[in-house]
Short mmCIF file of C-alpha atoms in Angstrom, two decimals:
data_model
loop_
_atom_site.label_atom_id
_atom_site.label_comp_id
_atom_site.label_asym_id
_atom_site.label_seq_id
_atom_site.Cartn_x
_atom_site.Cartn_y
_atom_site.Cartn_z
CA UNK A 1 38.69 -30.61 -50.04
CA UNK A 2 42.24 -30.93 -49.24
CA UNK A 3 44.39 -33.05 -45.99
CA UNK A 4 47.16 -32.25 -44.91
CA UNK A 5 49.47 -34.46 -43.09
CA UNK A 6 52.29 -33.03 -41.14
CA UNK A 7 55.98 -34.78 -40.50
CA UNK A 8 59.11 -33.41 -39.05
CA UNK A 9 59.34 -32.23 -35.31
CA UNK A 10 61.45 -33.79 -32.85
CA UNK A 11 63.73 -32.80 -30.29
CA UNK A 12 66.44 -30.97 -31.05
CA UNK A 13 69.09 -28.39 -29.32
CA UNK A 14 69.26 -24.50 -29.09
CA UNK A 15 71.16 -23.51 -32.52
CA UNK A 16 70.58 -26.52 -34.59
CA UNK A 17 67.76 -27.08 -37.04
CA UNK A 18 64.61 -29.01 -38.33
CA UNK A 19 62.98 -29.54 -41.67
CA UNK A 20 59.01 -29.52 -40.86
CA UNK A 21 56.77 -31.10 -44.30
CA UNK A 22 53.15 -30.45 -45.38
CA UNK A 23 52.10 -33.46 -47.34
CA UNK A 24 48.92 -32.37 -49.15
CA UNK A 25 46.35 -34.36 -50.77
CA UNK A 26 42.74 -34.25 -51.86
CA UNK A 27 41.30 -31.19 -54.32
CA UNK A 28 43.89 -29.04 -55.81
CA UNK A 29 43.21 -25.57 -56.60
CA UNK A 30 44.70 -22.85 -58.75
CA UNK A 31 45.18 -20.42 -56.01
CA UNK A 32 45.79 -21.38 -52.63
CA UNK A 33 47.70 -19.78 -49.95
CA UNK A 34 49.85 -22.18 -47.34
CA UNK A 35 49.95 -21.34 -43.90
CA UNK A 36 52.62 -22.37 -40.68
CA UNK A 37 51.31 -21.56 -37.22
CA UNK A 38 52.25 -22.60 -34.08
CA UNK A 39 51.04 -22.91 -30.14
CA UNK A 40 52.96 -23.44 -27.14
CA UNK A 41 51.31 -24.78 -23.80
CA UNK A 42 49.21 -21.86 -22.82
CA UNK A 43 49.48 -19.60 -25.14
CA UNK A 44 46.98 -18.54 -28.27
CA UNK A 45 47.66 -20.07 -31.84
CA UNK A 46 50.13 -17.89 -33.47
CA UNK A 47 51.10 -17.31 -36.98
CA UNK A 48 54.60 -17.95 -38.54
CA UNK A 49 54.47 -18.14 -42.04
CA UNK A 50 52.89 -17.97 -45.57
CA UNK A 51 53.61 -19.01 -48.89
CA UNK A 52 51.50 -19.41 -52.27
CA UNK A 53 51.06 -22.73 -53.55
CA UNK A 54 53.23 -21.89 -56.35
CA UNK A 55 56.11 -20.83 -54.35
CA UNK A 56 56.00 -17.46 -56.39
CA UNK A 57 55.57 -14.98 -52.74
CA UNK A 58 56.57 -15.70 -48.87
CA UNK A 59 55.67 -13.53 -45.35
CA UNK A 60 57.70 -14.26 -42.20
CA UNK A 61 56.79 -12.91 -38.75
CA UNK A 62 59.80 -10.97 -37.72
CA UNK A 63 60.50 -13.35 -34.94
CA UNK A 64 61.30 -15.86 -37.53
CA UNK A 65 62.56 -13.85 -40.45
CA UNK A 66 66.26 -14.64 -41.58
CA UNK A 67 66.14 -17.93 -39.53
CA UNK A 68 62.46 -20.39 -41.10
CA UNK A 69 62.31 -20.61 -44.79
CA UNK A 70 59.38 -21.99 -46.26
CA UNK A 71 59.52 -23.69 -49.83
CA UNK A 72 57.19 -25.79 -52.06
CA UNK A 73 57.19 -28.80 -53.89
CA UNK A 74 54.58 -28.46 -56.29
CA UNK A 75 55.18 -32.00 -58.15
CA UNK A 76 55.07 -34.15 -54.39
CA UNK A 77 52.22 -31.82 -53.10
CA UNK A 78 54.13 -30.89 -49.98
CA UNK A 79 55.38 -27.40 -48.61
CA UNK A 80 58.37 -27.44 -46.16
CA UNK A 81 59.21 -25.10 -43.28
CA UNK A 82 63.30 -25.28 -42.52
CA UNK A 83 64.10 -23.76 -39.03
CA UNK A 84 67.55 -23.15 -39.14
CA UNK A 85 69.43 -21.61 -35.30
CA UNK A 86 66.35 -22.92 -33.40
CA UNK A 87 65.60 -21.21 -29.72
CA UNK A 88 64.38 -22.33 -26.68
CA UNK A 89 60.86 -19.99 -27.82
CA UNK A 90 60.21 -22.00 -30.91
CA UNK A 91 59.01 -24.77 -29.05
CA UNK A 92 55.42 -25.65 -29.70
CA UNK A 93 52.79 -27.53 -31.86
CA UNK A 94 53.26 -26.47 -35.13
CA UNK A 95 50.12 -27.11 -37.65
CA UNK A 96 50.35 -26.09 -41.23
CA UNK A 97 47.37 -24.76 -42.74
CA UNK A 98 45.55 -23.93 -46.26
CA UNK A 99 43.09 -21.62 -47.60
CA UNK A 100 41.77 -20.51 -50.85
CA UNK A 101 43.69 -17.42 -51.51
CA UNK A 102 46.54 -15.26 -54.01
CA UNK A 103 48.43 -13.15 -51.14
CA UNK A 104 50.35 -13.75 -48.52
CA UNK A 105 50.16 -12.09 -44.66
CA UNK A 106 50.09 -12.16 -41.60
CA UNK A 107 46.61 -13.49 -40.52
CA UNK A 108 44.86 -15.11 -37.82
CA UNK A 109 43.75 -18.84 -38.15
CA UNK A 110 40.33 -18.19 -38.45
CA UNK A 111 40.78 -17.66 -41.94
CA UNK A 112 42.91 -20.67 -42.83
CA UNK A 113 40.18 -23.70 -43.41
CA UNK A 114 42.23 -27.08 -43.93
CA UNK A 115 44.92 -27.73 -40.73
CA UNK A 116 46.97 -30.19 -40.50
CA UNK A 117 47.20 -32.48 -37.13
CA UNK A 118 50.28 -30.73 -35.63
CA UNK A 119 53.90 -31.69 -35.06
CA UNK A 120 55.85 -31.62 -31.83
CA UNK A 121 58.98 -29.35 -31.85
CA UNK A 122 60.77 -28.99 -28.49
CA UNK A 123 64.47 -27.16 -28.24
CA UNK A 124 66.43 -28.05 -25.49
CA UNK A 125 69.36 -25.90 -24.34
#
């Protein structure tokens, strides 16, 4: 199995930018894809972004695309998602997520199995 332990949010203003991190531990697996969603008061669980394990292939949702990068760190176990020019609709709970897998898309959360327990990001203006 694998646990993932999230770090990161805060409060931060419209423009500027936060470093969210995925600290995995647990069962590691040759092929695993890593998964950012988030959920604002409301509103349904929504998917951000993807990345293998290995770093090797990334998906974006175009709302995000050019401005969250995600990255790995396969020796400290962790994955990252940078926000960079953050808006007042990014705010929300985001969770990263895992799931046995080789490709990256855009998918629902049903399909990711291991979550992490969520970090607060708020933008103010």
């Amino acid at each position: 199995q694998v646990q993932l332990v999230e770090s990161g949010g805060g409060l931060v203003q419209a423009g500027g930018s936060l470093r969210l991190s995925c600290a995995a531990s647990g069962r590691t697996f040759s092929s695993y894809v890593m998964g950012w969603f988030r959920q604002a008061p409301g509103k349904e669980r929504e998917f951000v972004a993807a990345i293998t394990w290995s770093g090797g292939s990334t998906y974006y949702v175009d709302s995000v695309k050019g401005r969250f990068t995600t990255s790995t760190d396969n020796a400290k176990n962790t994955v990252y998602l940078q926000m960079n020019s953050l808006k007042l609709e990014d705010t929300a709970v985001y969770y990263c997520a895992a799931r046995y897998g080789d490709e990256v898309r855009r998918s629902s959360p049903r399909v990711y199995e291991y979550w992490g327990q969520g970090t607060q990001v708020t933008v103010s203006s």
